[in-house]
Coordinates of C-alpha atoms and ligand atoms in Angstrom, one line a residue:
X531 CA 86.7 40.8 165.6
X532 CA 88.0 44.1 164.4
X533 CA 86.2 43.8 161.0
X534 CA 83.0 43.0 162.8
X535 CA 83.2 46.1 165.1
X536 CA 84.0 48.4 162.1
X537 CA 81.0 46.9 160.3
X538 CA 78.8 47.8 163.3
X539 CA 80.2 51.3 163.5
X540 CA 79.3 51.9 159.9
X541 CA 75.7 50.9 160.3
X542 CA 73.2 53.7 159.8
X543 CA 72.1 55.1 163.1
X544 CA 69.4 57.7 163.7
X545 CA 69.3 60.0 166.7
X546 CA 66.5 62.3 167.7
X547 CA 66.9 65.8 169.1
X548 CA 65.5 69.3 169.0
X549 CA 65.3 70.9 165.6
X550 CA 66.6 74.4 166.2
X551 CA 67.7 75.7 162.8
X552 CA 66.2 74.4 159.5
X553 CA 67.9 72.9 156.5
X554 CA 69.9 69.8 155.7
X555 CA 73.7 69.5 156.3
X556 CA 75.6 66.5 154.9
X557 CA 79.3 66.0 155.4
X558 CA 82.1 64.4 157.4
X559 CA 81.9 64.7 161.2
X560 CA 84.3 66.8 163.2
X561 CA 84.1 65.9 166.8
X562 CA 84.8 68.7 169.2
X563 CA 86.4 67.4 172.4
X564 CA 85.9 70.1 174.9
X565 CA 88.8 68.7 177.0
X566 CA 91.4 68.6 174.3
X567 CA 91.7 71.7 172.3
X568 CA 92.7 71.0 168.7
X569 CA 96.4 72.0 168.8
X570 CA 98.6 71.3 165.8
X571 CA 101.5 69.0 166.5
X572 CA 104.3 68.5 164.0
X573 CA 108.1 68.2 163.7
X574 CA 110.0 71.2 162.4
X575 CA 113.0 71.1 160.2
X576 CA 116.4 72.1 161.7
X577 CA 116.6 75.2 159.6
X578 CA 113.2 76.4 160.9
X579 CA 114.1 76.3 164.6
X580 CA 115.2 79.9 164.7
X581 CA 111.9 81.1 163.1
X582 CA 109.9 78.9 165.5
X583 CA 111.7 80.4 168.5
X584 CA 110.8 83.9 167.1
X585 CA 107.2 82.9 166.6
X586 CA 107.1 81.8 170.2
X587 CA 108.8 85.0 171.3
X588 CA 106.2 87.2 169.6
X589 CA 103.3 85.2 171.1
X590 CA 104.9 85.7 174.5
X591 CA 105.3 89.4 174.0
X592 CA 101.7 89.6 172.8
X593 CA 100.5 87.7 175.9
X594 CA 102.5 90.0 178.2
X595 CA 100.9 93.0 176.5
X596 CA 97.4 91.6 176.8
X597 CA 97.9 90.9 180.5
X598 CA 99.2 94.4 181.2
X599 CA 96.2 95.8 179.4
X600 CA 93.9 93.6 181.4
X601 CA 95.6 94.6 184.6
X602 CA 95.3 98.2 183.7
X603 CA 91.6 97.9 183.0
X604 CA 90.8 95.8 186.1
X605 CA 92.4 98.5 188.3
X606 CA 89.2 100.6 187.5
X607 CA 87.0 97.9 189.1
X608 CA 85.8 98.3 192.7
X609 CA 88.8 98.0 195.1
X610 CA 88.3 94.4 196.3
X611 CA 87.8 93.0 192.8
X612 CA 90.7 95.1 191.5
X613 CA 93.1 93.7 194.1
X614 CA 92.1 90.1 193.6
X615 CA 92.2 90.2 189.8
X616 CA 95.4 92.3 189.9
X617 CA 97.2 89.6 191.9
X618 CA 96.0 86.9 189.6
X619 CA 97.1 88.7 186.4
X620 CA 100.5 89.5 188.0
X621 CA 101.0 85.8 188.7
X622 CA 100.2 85.1 185.0
X623 CA 102.7 87.8 184.0
X624 CA 105.4 86.2 186.1
X625 CA 104.8 82.9 184.5
X626 CA 105.7 84.5 181.2
X627 CA 108.8 86.3 182.2
X628 CA 112.0 84.3 182.0
X629 CA 110.3 81.5 183.9
X630 CA 110.7 77.7 183.8
X631 CA 107.7 77.5 181.5
X632 CA 109.3 79.8 178.9
X633 CA 112.7 78.0 179.1
X634 CA 110.9 74.6 178.9
X635 CA 109.1 75.6 175.7
X636 CA 112.2 76.9 174.1
X637 CA 114.0 73.7 174.9
X638 CA 111.3 71.6 173.4
X639 CA 111.4 73.7 170.2
X640 CA 115.2 73.4 170.0
X641 CA 115.9 69.9 171.2
X642 CA 112.7 68.0 170.4
X643 CA 112.0 70.1 167.2
X644 CA 108.3 70.5 168.1
X645 CA 106.2 73.3 166.7
X646 CA 105.6 76.0 169.2
X647 CA 102.0 75.2 169.9
X648 CA 102.8 71.6 170.7
X649 CA 105.8 72.6 172.8
X650 CA 103.7 75.0 174.9
X651 CA 101.0 72.3 175.3
X652 CA 103.5 69.7 176.5
X653 CA 105.4 72.0 178.8
X654 CA 102.2 73.5 180.4
X655 CA 100.8 70.0 180.9
X656 CA 103.9 68.8 182.7
X657 CA 104.2 71.8 184.9
X658 CA 100.5 71.8 185.7
X659 CA 100.6 68.2 186.7
X660 CA 103.5 68.8 189.1
X661 CA 101.5 71.6 190.8
X662 CA 98.4 69.4 191.0
X663 CA 100.4 66.8 192.9
X664 CA 101.6 69.2 195.5
X665 CA 100.4 68.8 199.1
X666 CA 99.7 72.5 199.5
X667 CA 96.1 73.1 198.4
X668 CA 96.8 76.7 197.3
X669 CA 99.7 75.8 195.1
X670 CA 97.8 72.8 193.7
X671 CA 95.0 75.1 192.6
X672 CA 97.5 77.2 190.7
X673 CA 97.5 74.5 188.0
X674 CA 94.4 76.2 186.6
X675 CA 96.3 79.4 186.2
X676 CA 99.1 77.6 184.4
X677 CA 96.7 76.0 182.0
X678 CA 95.1 79.4 181.4
X679 CA 98.4 80.9 180.5
X680 CA 99.1 78.0 178.2
X681 CA 95.8 78.5 176.4
X682 CA 96.6 82.2 175.9
X683 CA 99.9 81.4 174.4
X684 CA 98.4 78.8 172.1
X685 CA 95.7 81.3 171.0
X686 CA 98.3 83.9 170.3
X687 CA 100.5 81.4 168.4
X688 CA 97.6 80.3 166.2
X689 CA 97.4 84.0 165.5
X690 CA 93.8 83.4 164.8
X691 CA 92.4 84.4 168.1
X692 CA 89.6 82.0 168.9
X693 CA 89.2 81.0 165.3
X694 CA 88.1 77.5 166.1
X695 CA 87.0 75.8 162.9
X696 CA 89.0 77.3 160.1
X697 CA 91.3 74.3 159.5
X698 CA 88.4 72.0 158.6
X699 CA 87.5 70.7 155.2
X700 CA 84.5 72.4 153.5
X701 CA 81.0 71.0 154.4
X702 CA 82.2 69.7 157.7
X703 CA 79.5 68.8 160.3
X704 CA 80.5 69.8 163.8
X705 CA 79.4 67.5 166.6
X706 CA 80.0 68.4 170.3
X707 CA 78.7 67.7 173.7
X708 CA 77.9 71.4 174.0
X709 CA 78.6 74.6 172.1
X710 CA 78.4 78.1 173.4
X711 CA 77.0 81.0 171.3
X712 CA 80.6 82.3 171.2
X713 CA 81.8 78.9 169.7
X714 CA 79.0 79.0 167.2
X715 CA 79.9 82.6 166.2
X716 CA 83.3 81.2 165.0
X717 CA 81.7 78.9 162.4
X718 CA 82.1 80.1 158.9
X719 CA 79.1 78.8 156.8
X720 CA 81.6 78.5 153.9
X721 CA 83.3 75.7 155.8
X722 CA 80.8 74.4 158.3
X723 CA 77.7 72.7 156.9
X724 CA 75.8 72.4 160.2
X725 CA 76.1 71.1 163.7
X726 CA 74.6 68.9 166.4
X727 CA 75.1 68.8 170.2
X728 CA 74.0 66.8 173.1
X729 CA 73.1 69.7 175.3
X730 CA 71.2 73.0 174.6
X731 CA 67.6 74.1 174.2
X732 CA 65.8 75.4 171.1
X733 CA 65.5 79.0 172.4
X734 CA 69.0 79.3 173.8
X735 CA 71.5 81.6 172.1
X736 CA 73.4 78.9 170.4
X737 CA 70.2 78.0 168.6
X738 CA 69.6 81.6 167.8
X739 CA 73.1 82.0 166.5
X740 CA 72.6 78.9 164.3
X741 CA 69.5 80.3 162.7
X742 CA 71.2 83.6 162.2
X743 CA 74.1 82.0 160.4
X744 CA 71.7 79.7 158.5
X745 CA 73.4 76.6 159.7
X746 CA 71.2 73.6 160.0
X747 CA 71.4 72.5 163.6
X748 CA 70.0 69.9 166.0
X749 CA 70.5 70.2 169.8
X750 CA 69.7 68.1 172.8
X751 CA 70.7 64.8 171.0
X752 CA 71.0 62.1 173.6
X753 CA 73.8 59.6 173.1
X754 CA 75.3 61.3 170.1
X755 CA 79.0 61.7 171.0
X756 CA 79.7 58.2 172.1
X757 CA 78.3 56.9 168.8
X758 CA 80.4 58.9 166.3
X759 CA 83.9 59.5 165.4
X760 CA 85.6 62.2 163.4
X761 CA 85.3 61.4 159.7
X762 CA 82.0 59.5 159.9
X763 CA 79.4 60.7 157.3
X764 CA 76.7 62.7 159.0
X765 CA 73.3 64.1 158.0
X766 CA 71.9 66.9 160.2
X767 CA 68.3 67.2 159.5
X768 CA 67.4 70.6 161.0
X769 CA 63.8 70.4 159.8
X770 CA 62.9 67.2 161.6
X771 CA 65.4 67.3 164.5
X772 CA 67.3 64.2 163.4
X773 CA 71.0 63.3 163.1
X774 CA 71.8 60.3 160.9
X775 CA 75.2 58.8 161.4
X776 CA 76.7 56.8 158.5
X777 CA 73.5 57.0 156.3
X778 CA 72.8 54.2 153.8
X779 CA 73.2 55.1 150.2
X780 CA 69.4 55.4 149.9
X781 CA 69.1 57.7 152.9
X782 CA 71.9 59.9 151.6
X783 CA 70.2 60.2 148.2
X784 CA 66.9 61.1 149.8
X785 CA 68.5 63.8 151.9
X786 CA 70.5 65.2 148.9
X787 CA 67.2 65.5 147.0
X788 CA 65.6 67.3 150.0
X789 CA 68.6 69.6 150.3
X790 CA 68.3 70.5 146.7
X791 CA 64.5 71.1 146.9
X792 CA 65.0 73.3 150.0
X793 CA 67.6 75.4 148.2
X794 CA 65.3 75.9 145.2
X795 CA 62.5 76.9 147.5
X796 CA 64.7 79.4 149.2
X797 CA 65.6 80.9 145.9
X798 CA 61.9 81.2 145.0
X799 CA 61.2 82.9 148.3
X800 CA 64.0 85.3 147.7
X801 CA 61.8 86.9 144.9
X802 CA 59.6 88.2 147.7
X803 CA 62.4 90.4 149.0
X804 CA 61.4 93.4 146.9
X805 CA 57.6 93.2 147.6
X806 CA 56.1 95.0 150.6
X807 CA 54.9 93.1 153.7
X808 CA 51.2 94.1 153.4
X809 CA 48.2 92.0 154.3
X810 CA 45.5 91.4 151.7
X811 CA 43.4 94.1 153.1
X812 CA 46.2 96.7 153.0
X813 CA 47.7 96.7 156.5
X814 CA 51.5 97.3 156.3
X815 CA 53.7 95.3 158.6
X816 CA 57.2 96.5 159.2
X817 CA 59.7 93.6 158.9
X818 CA 63.1 94.0 160.4
X819 CA 66.1 91.7 161.0
X820 CA 67.7 90.6 164.3
X821 CA 71.5 90.7 163.9
X822 CA 73.9 88.5 165.8
X823 CA 77.0 89.5 163.9
X824 CA 77.7 92.5 161.7
X825 CA 78.6 90.4 158.8
X826 CA 74.9 89.5 158.3
X827 CA 74.0 93.1 157.5
X828 CA 74.2 92.7 153.7
X829 CA 72.2 89.5 153.8
X830 CA 69.5 91.2 155.9
X831 CA 69.2 94.0 153.3
X832 CA 69.2 91.6 150.4
X833 CA 66.3 89.7 152.1
X834 CA 64.3 92.9 152.3
X835 CA 64.7 93.9 155.9
X836 CA 63.4 97.4 156.5
X837 CA 65.9 98.0 159.3
X838 CA 67.7 96.2 162.1
X839 CA 65.2 95.7 164.9
X840 CA 67.6 94.1 167.2
X841 CA 71.4 94.3 167.1
X842 CA 72.6 92.0 169.9
X843 CA 75.9 93.7 170.9
X844 CA 77.1 90.6 172.8
X845 CA 79.1 89.6 169.7
X846 CA 81.5 92.5 170.5
X847 CA 82.5 90.8 173.8
X848 CA 82.8 87.2 172.6
X849 CA 86.0 85.3 172.0
X850 CA 88.3 87.8 173.5
X851 CA 90.0 88.6 176.8
X852 CA 89.6 92.4 176.8
X853 CA 86.7 94.7 176.5
X854 CA 85.8 96.6 173.4
X855 CA 86.2 100.4 174.0
X856 CA 84.0 103.2 172.8
X857 CA 85.9 103.8 169.6
X858 CA 85.8 100.1 168.5
X859 CA 82.1 99.9 169.2
X860 CA 81.5 103.2 167.3
X861 CA 83.4 101.9 164.3
X862 CA 81.2 98.7 164.2
X863 CA 77.9 100.5 164.7
X864 CA 78.8 103.2 162.2
X865 CA 79.7 100.7 159.5
X866 CA 76.3 98.9 160.0
X867 CA 74.5 102.3 159.9
X868 CA 76.2 103.2 156.7
X869 CA 75.4 99.9 155.1
X870 CA 71.8 100.3 156.0
X871 CA 71.5 103.5 154.0
X872 CA 68.8 105.3 156.0
X873 CA 67.1 102.2 157.4
X874 CA 67.1 102.4 161.2
X875 CA 69.5 100.4 163.4
X876 CA 68.3 99.4 166.9
X877 CA 71.3 98.9 169.1
X878 CA 70.6 96.8 172.2
X879 CA 73.0 97.4 175.0
X880 CA 75.0 94.4 176.4
X881 CA 72.9 91.5 177.5
X882 CA 75.3 89.0 179.2
X883 CA 74.6 86.9 182.2
X884 CA 72.1 84.1 182.2
X885 CA 73.3 81.6 179.6
X886 CA 75.2 84.2 177.6
X887 CA 78.5 84.7 179.2
X888 CA 81.1 86.6 177.3
X889 CA 84.7 85.7 178.0
X890 CA 85.8 89.3 178.5
X891 CA 83.1 89.7 181.1
X892 CA 82.9 86.3 182.7
X893 CA 84.3 87.5 186.0
X894 CA 81.2 89.7 186.6
X895 CA 78.6 86.9 186.5
X896 CA 80.0 83.5 186.7
X897 CA 79.8 82.9 190.4
X898 CA 76.0 83.6 190.7
X899 CA 73.8 80.8 191.8
X900 CA 71.0 82.0 189.5
X901 CA 72.6 83.9 186.7
X902 CA 69.4 84.3 184.8
X903 CA 68.0 86.2 187.8
X904 CA 71.2 87.9 188.7
X905 CA 73.4 90.7 187.4
X906 CA 72.3 90.2 183.8
X907 CA 71.9 92.7 181.0
X908 CA 70.9 96.3 182.1
X909 CA 71.6 95.4 185.7
X910 CA 75.2 94.8 184.9
X911 CA 75.4 97.9 182.7
X912 CA 74.0 100.1 185.4
X913 CA 76.4 98.7 188.0
X914 CA 79.4 98.9 185.8
X915 CA 78.8 102.3 184.4
X916 CA 81.9 102.5 182.1
X917 CA 80.4 99.6 180.2
X918 CA 77.2 101.4 179.6
X919 CA 78.8 104.8 178.9
X920 CA 81.0 103.3 176.2
X921 CA 78.0 101.7 174.5
X922 CA 75.7 104.7 174.7
X923 CA 78.4 107.1 173.5
X924 CA 79.3 104.8 170.6
X925 CA 75.6 104.5 169.7
X926 CA 75.2 108.3 169.9
X927 CA 78.2 108.8 167.6
X928 CA 77.0 106.2 165.1
X929 CA 73.7 108.1 165.1
X930 CA 75.4 111.1 163.5
X931 CA 75.6 108.9 160.3
X932 CA 72.1 107.6 160.1
X933 CA 69.0 106.7 162.2
X934 CA 69.7 104.6 165.4
X935 CA 67.6 103.6 168.3
X936 CA 68.9 102.4 171.7
X937 CA 67.3 99.4 173.2
X938 CA 67.7 98.2 176.8
X939 CA 67.5 94.6 177.8
X940 CA 65.8 93.1 180.9
X941 CA 64.2 96.3 182.0
X942 CA 61.9 95.9 185.0
X943 CA 61.4 99.4 186.4
X944 CA 61.0 102.9 185.2
X945 CA 64.0 103.9 187.4
X946 CA 66.3 101.9 185.1
X947 CA 65.0 103.8 182.1
X948 CA 65.5 107.1 183.8
X949 CA 69.1 106.2 184.9
X950 CA 70.0 105.3 181.3
X951 CA 68.5 108.6 180.0
X952 CA 70.7 110.4 182.6
X953 CA 73.7 108.5 181.2
X954 CA 72.7 109.4 177.6
X955 CA 72.5 113.1 178.5
X956 CA 75.8 113.0 180.2
X957 CA 77.3 111.3 177.1
X958 CA 75.9 114.1 174.9
X959 CA 77.7 116.6 177.2
X960 CA 80.9 114.5 177.0
X961 CA 80.8 114.3 173.2
X962 CA 80.1 118.0 172.9
X963 CA 83.2 118.7 175.1
X964 CA 85.2 116.4 172.9
X965 CA 83.9 118.1 169.8
X966 CA 82.7 114.8 168.4
X967 CA 79.6 114.5 166.2
X968 CA 76.6 112.7 167.7
X969 CA 72.9 112.1 167.0
X970 CA 70.8 115.2 167.4
X971 CA 68.0 115.0 168.5
X972 CA 68.5 112.2 171.1
X973 CA 67.7 108.8 169.4
X974 CA 64.7 107.0 170.7
X975 CA 65.4 104.9 173.8
X976 CA 63.3 101.8 174.3
X977 CA 62.8 98.9 176.6
X978 CA 62.8 95.2 175.9
X979 CA 59.6 93.8 177.5
X980 CA 60.9 90.4 178.5
X981 CA 60.4 90.3 182.2
X982 CA 56.8 89.4 183.3
X983 CA 56.9 92.3 185.7
X984 CA 57.7 94.7 182.9
X985 CA 54.9 93.5 180.8
X986 CA 52.4 93.9 183.7
X987 CA 53.7 97.4 184.4
X988 CA 53.9 98.3 180.8
X989 CA 51.7 101.3 181.2
X990 CA 54.1 102.8 183.7
X991 CA 57.1 102.0 181.5
X992 CA 55.4 103.5 178.5
X993 CA 55.6 106.9 180.3
X994 CA 59.4 106.7 180.2
X995 CA 60.1 104.8 177.0
X996 CA 60.1 105.8 173.3
X997 CA 59.4 102.3 172.1
X998 CA 58.9 98.7 173.2
X999 CA 60.4 95.6 171.8
X1000 CA 58.7 92.5 173.2
X1001 CA 61.2 89.7 173.8
X1002 CA 59.1 86.6 173.9
X1003 CA 62.2 84.3 174.4
X1004 CA 62.8 85.6 177.9
X1005 CA 59.2 86.5 178.5
X1006 CA 58.4 82.8 178.0
X1007 CA 61.4 81.6 180.1
X1008 CA 60.5 83.9 183.0
X1009 CA 56.8 83.5 182.9
X1010 CA 56.8 79.7 182.8
X1011 CA 60.1 79.3 184.8
X1012 CA 61.6 77.2 182.0
X1013 CA 65.3 77.6 181.3
X1014 CA 65.3 78.4 177.6
X1015 CA 68.7 76.8 177.0
X1016 CA 68.0 73.5 178.8
X1017 CA 67.1 70.5 176.7
X1018 CA 65.5 68.6 179.6
X1019 CA 62.6 71.1 179.9
X1020 CA 62.5 72.2 176.3
X1021 CA 59.2 70.3 175.8
X1022 CA 57.6 72.6 178.4
X1023 CA 58.8 75.8 176.8
X1024 CA 55.7 77.2 175.1
X1025 CA 55.1 80.8 173.9
X1026 CA 51.5 79.8 173.2
X1027 CA 50.8 79.4 176.9
X1028 CA 47.9 81.7 177.7
X1029 CA 50.0 83.4 180.5
X1030 CA 52.6 84.5 177.9
X1031 CA 50.1 85.6 175.4
X1032 CA 48.2 87.7 178.0
X1033 CA 51.5 89.5 178.9
X1034 CA 52.2 90.1 175.2
X1035 CA 48.6 91.5 174.8
X1036 CA 48.9 93.6 177.9
X1037 CA 52.2 95.2 176.8
X1038 CA 51.0 95.7 173.3
X1039 CA 47.9 97.5 174.4
X1040 CA 49.8 99.7 176.8
X1041 CA 52.1 100.7 174.0
X1042 CA 49.3 101.4 171.6
X1043 CA 47.4 103.5 174.2
X1044 CA 50.5 105.6 174.7
X1045 CA 51.1 105.7 170.9
X1046 CA 54.5 104.1 171.2
X1047 CA 55.9 101.9 168.5
X1048 CA 55.9 98.3 169.6
X1049 CA 57.7 95.4 168.0
X1050 CA 58.0 91.7 168.7
X1051 CA 61.6 90.6 168.4
X1052 CA 61.6 87.2 170.1
X1053 CA 61.9 84.0 168.0
X1054 CA 58.2 83.7 167.5
X1055 CA 58.3 86.8 165.3
X1056 CA 60.2 84.7 162.7
X1057 CA 57.6 81.8 162.8
X1058 CA 55.0 82.4 160.1
X1059 CA 52.5 80.4 162.2
X1060 CA 52.5 83.2 164.8
X1061 CA 52.0 86.1 162.3
X1062 CA 48.1 86.1 162.4
X1063 CA 48.1 86.0 166.2
X1064 CA 50.6 88.8 166.6
X1065 CA 49.0 91.0 163.9
X1066 CA 45.6 90.2 165.4
X1067 CA 46.9 91.5 168.7
X1068 CA 47.8 94.8 167.1
X1069 CA 51.5 94.3 166.5
X1070 CA 52.7 96.0 163.3
X1071 CA 56.5 95.5 163.6
X1072 CA 58.3 92.2 163.7
X1073 CA 62.0 91.6 163.9
X1074 CA 63.5 88.2 163.2
X1075 CA 66.4 86.2 162.0
X1076 CA 67.2 87.2 158.4
X1077 CA 66.5 83.7 157.1
X1078 CA 62.9 83.9 158.4
X1079 CA 62.0 87.1 156.6
X1080 CA 60.7 85.6 153.3
X1081 CA 58.4 83.1 154.8
X1082 CA 56.9 85.5 157.3
X1083 CA 56.4 88.0 154.5
X1084 CA 54.7 85.3 152.4
X1085 CA 52.3 84.5 155.2
X1086 CA 51.5 88.2 155.8
X1087 CA 50.7 88.8 152.1
X1088 CA 48.2 86.0 152.3
X1089 CA 46.6 87.2 155.5
X1090 CA 43.4 89.2 156.1
X1091 CA 44.0 91.5 159.1
X1092 CA 40.3 91.5 160.2
X1093 CA 40.2 87.7 160.2
X1094 CA 43.5 87.7 162.1
X1095 CA 42.0 90.0 164.8
X1096 CA 39.0 87.7 165.1
X1097 CA 41.3 84.7 165.4
X1098 CA 43.4 86.5 168.1
X1099 CA 40.4 87.3 170.1
X1100 CA 39.1 83.7 170.1
X1101 CA 42.6 82.6 171.1
X1102 CA 42.8 85.0 174.0
X1103 CA 39.6 83.5 175.4
X1104 CA 41.3 80.1 175.7
X1105 CA 42.9 78.6 178.7
X1106 CA 44.7 75.7 177.2
X1107 CA 47.8 76.1 175.0
X1108 CA 47.1 72.9 173.1
X1109 CA 43.7 74.3 172.1
X1110 CA 45.4 77.6 171.1
X1111 CA 47.8 75.7 168.9
X1112 CA 45.0 73.9 167.2
X1113 CA 43.0 77.1 166.6
X1114 CA 46.1 78.8 165.2
X1115 CA 46.9 75.8 162.9
X1116 CA 43.3 75.8 161.7
X1117 CA 43.5 79.5 160.9
X1118 CA 46.8 78.9 159.1
X1119 CA 45.3 76.0 157.1
X1120 CA 47.7 73.6 158.7
X1121 CA 45.3 71.4 160.6
Ligands
PEP2653 C1 64.1 87.8 173.8 O1 64.4 87.5 175.0 O2 63.0 87.5 173.3 C2 65.1 88.5 173.0 C3 64.8 88.9 171.8 O3 66.3 88.7 173.5 P1 67.4 87.5 173.6 O4 66.9 86.3 172.8 O5 68.7 88.1 173.1 O6 67.5 87.3 175.1
MG2654 MG1 66.0 88.4 176.0

């Protein structure tokens, strides 16, 4: 019976999903169980008990320091929030000060000879269960706090704050029910070959992070998790949106061949990096890179990016419990500016909310019924001014070392732009008072055009902006009312919908009339299929994932801009996105 079931488990199985990041990954599966964090559990030798107790003591001290810092920072919040969070953090602190939890962990290390992580896990689990069984609803709910304190201790013990996937064998394929952008940011492409999940859409930030890290990925794979176990051989086919579990020898050989061919093609395309992005009839297109993580800067330069058209600063807030201050942000921005050696860096202020919640900021947005329509992006920054001030001051300081631009997400009114300009002027005065160097003149301040209302009012916004960056990811989401991160409606997500294209055209024309630079930095900018349409609409700047640069450049160099303009005007007369796709494919010679 057992043999039979093992035989069945080994059979090749193919699952379909959304292809969100190209390439082929082959390797052993690592199943991420969201409910059971991977905590090392081993027995320690008698002579190591003292060292283990010390390790626990320093994790404890670190946790106390973190909580005090968090308490201090939260005291600057509006009064009601400060009080509520203050009480909570105080309770966490008490759990770590000579409490039963602490004594219990110490006892498990000494008597049971468990390593500190396992001792914390076991003790926390016992105490939390006791609380959950209490009749008093308030006390029962405290079990959540106890578990949170335990997680903090385990993180500190691992001393690898939130370093989720470092213990895996090279070429591992991660499989999970769902992965957040922050989880994905922890994947080191030297270790992780690719990943697949059951939830998530093609335009969500997990998908964007995968493309950015060049990790082949397939999301929205129904039935995946129940059908695999850690150690199974997996192929993630990011080109076709397929996951193959326990492939046959022949399938494996086919995929290895394809992976090799893909690699050779990538190397060939790399030769384009030094050539200009100019159409056949001499129109220069500026190609820049979108950056999710600073470590991609060198790759972007090597791929020929003429600058960073979009630095998503959310990474600064991910996988941590505290907020990055101005100095920390300045240091990061400055190091990118220096690496860019005169190429411009477009720093976008924080865009959390919607599907991108940062741990350090979760409390601001997580209770909203419609977070994508709530206190997201610039709305949060304008409400919590210290957040905005720190980012603007850091950007201004980085601007003393090379060209920067400041980009604001989710702008919907000229008032928001004016408010930010006031903040920027106030920061200049502050930096002058402090005697710190800053960008002079004031760097260009621009708006993301990603809310339909902003696109329709682009002429008014053009009066108060120095540049536009059209964010077609959100523009599509908000125009068509399709959650970009939701796999169940992913088939309806369509940037070629005439409504989206009309908004892109309207915003582009408003910018051109006002002589403002205008770029497209949504994911379509990185799809060579879209290049003729965008160029035909008058766009001359595209910003995209680094990995997409060579192909888009190749397409541009083969393009005639006059023909592209004709193609765009035919497309803009259409009312059906299916017909638009056919016309575009025809033009691209793909039909
Ligand atoms: C967009 O919405 O198109 C965009 C570039 O911003 P993000 O994907 O970060 O929301
Ligand atoms: Mg956006």
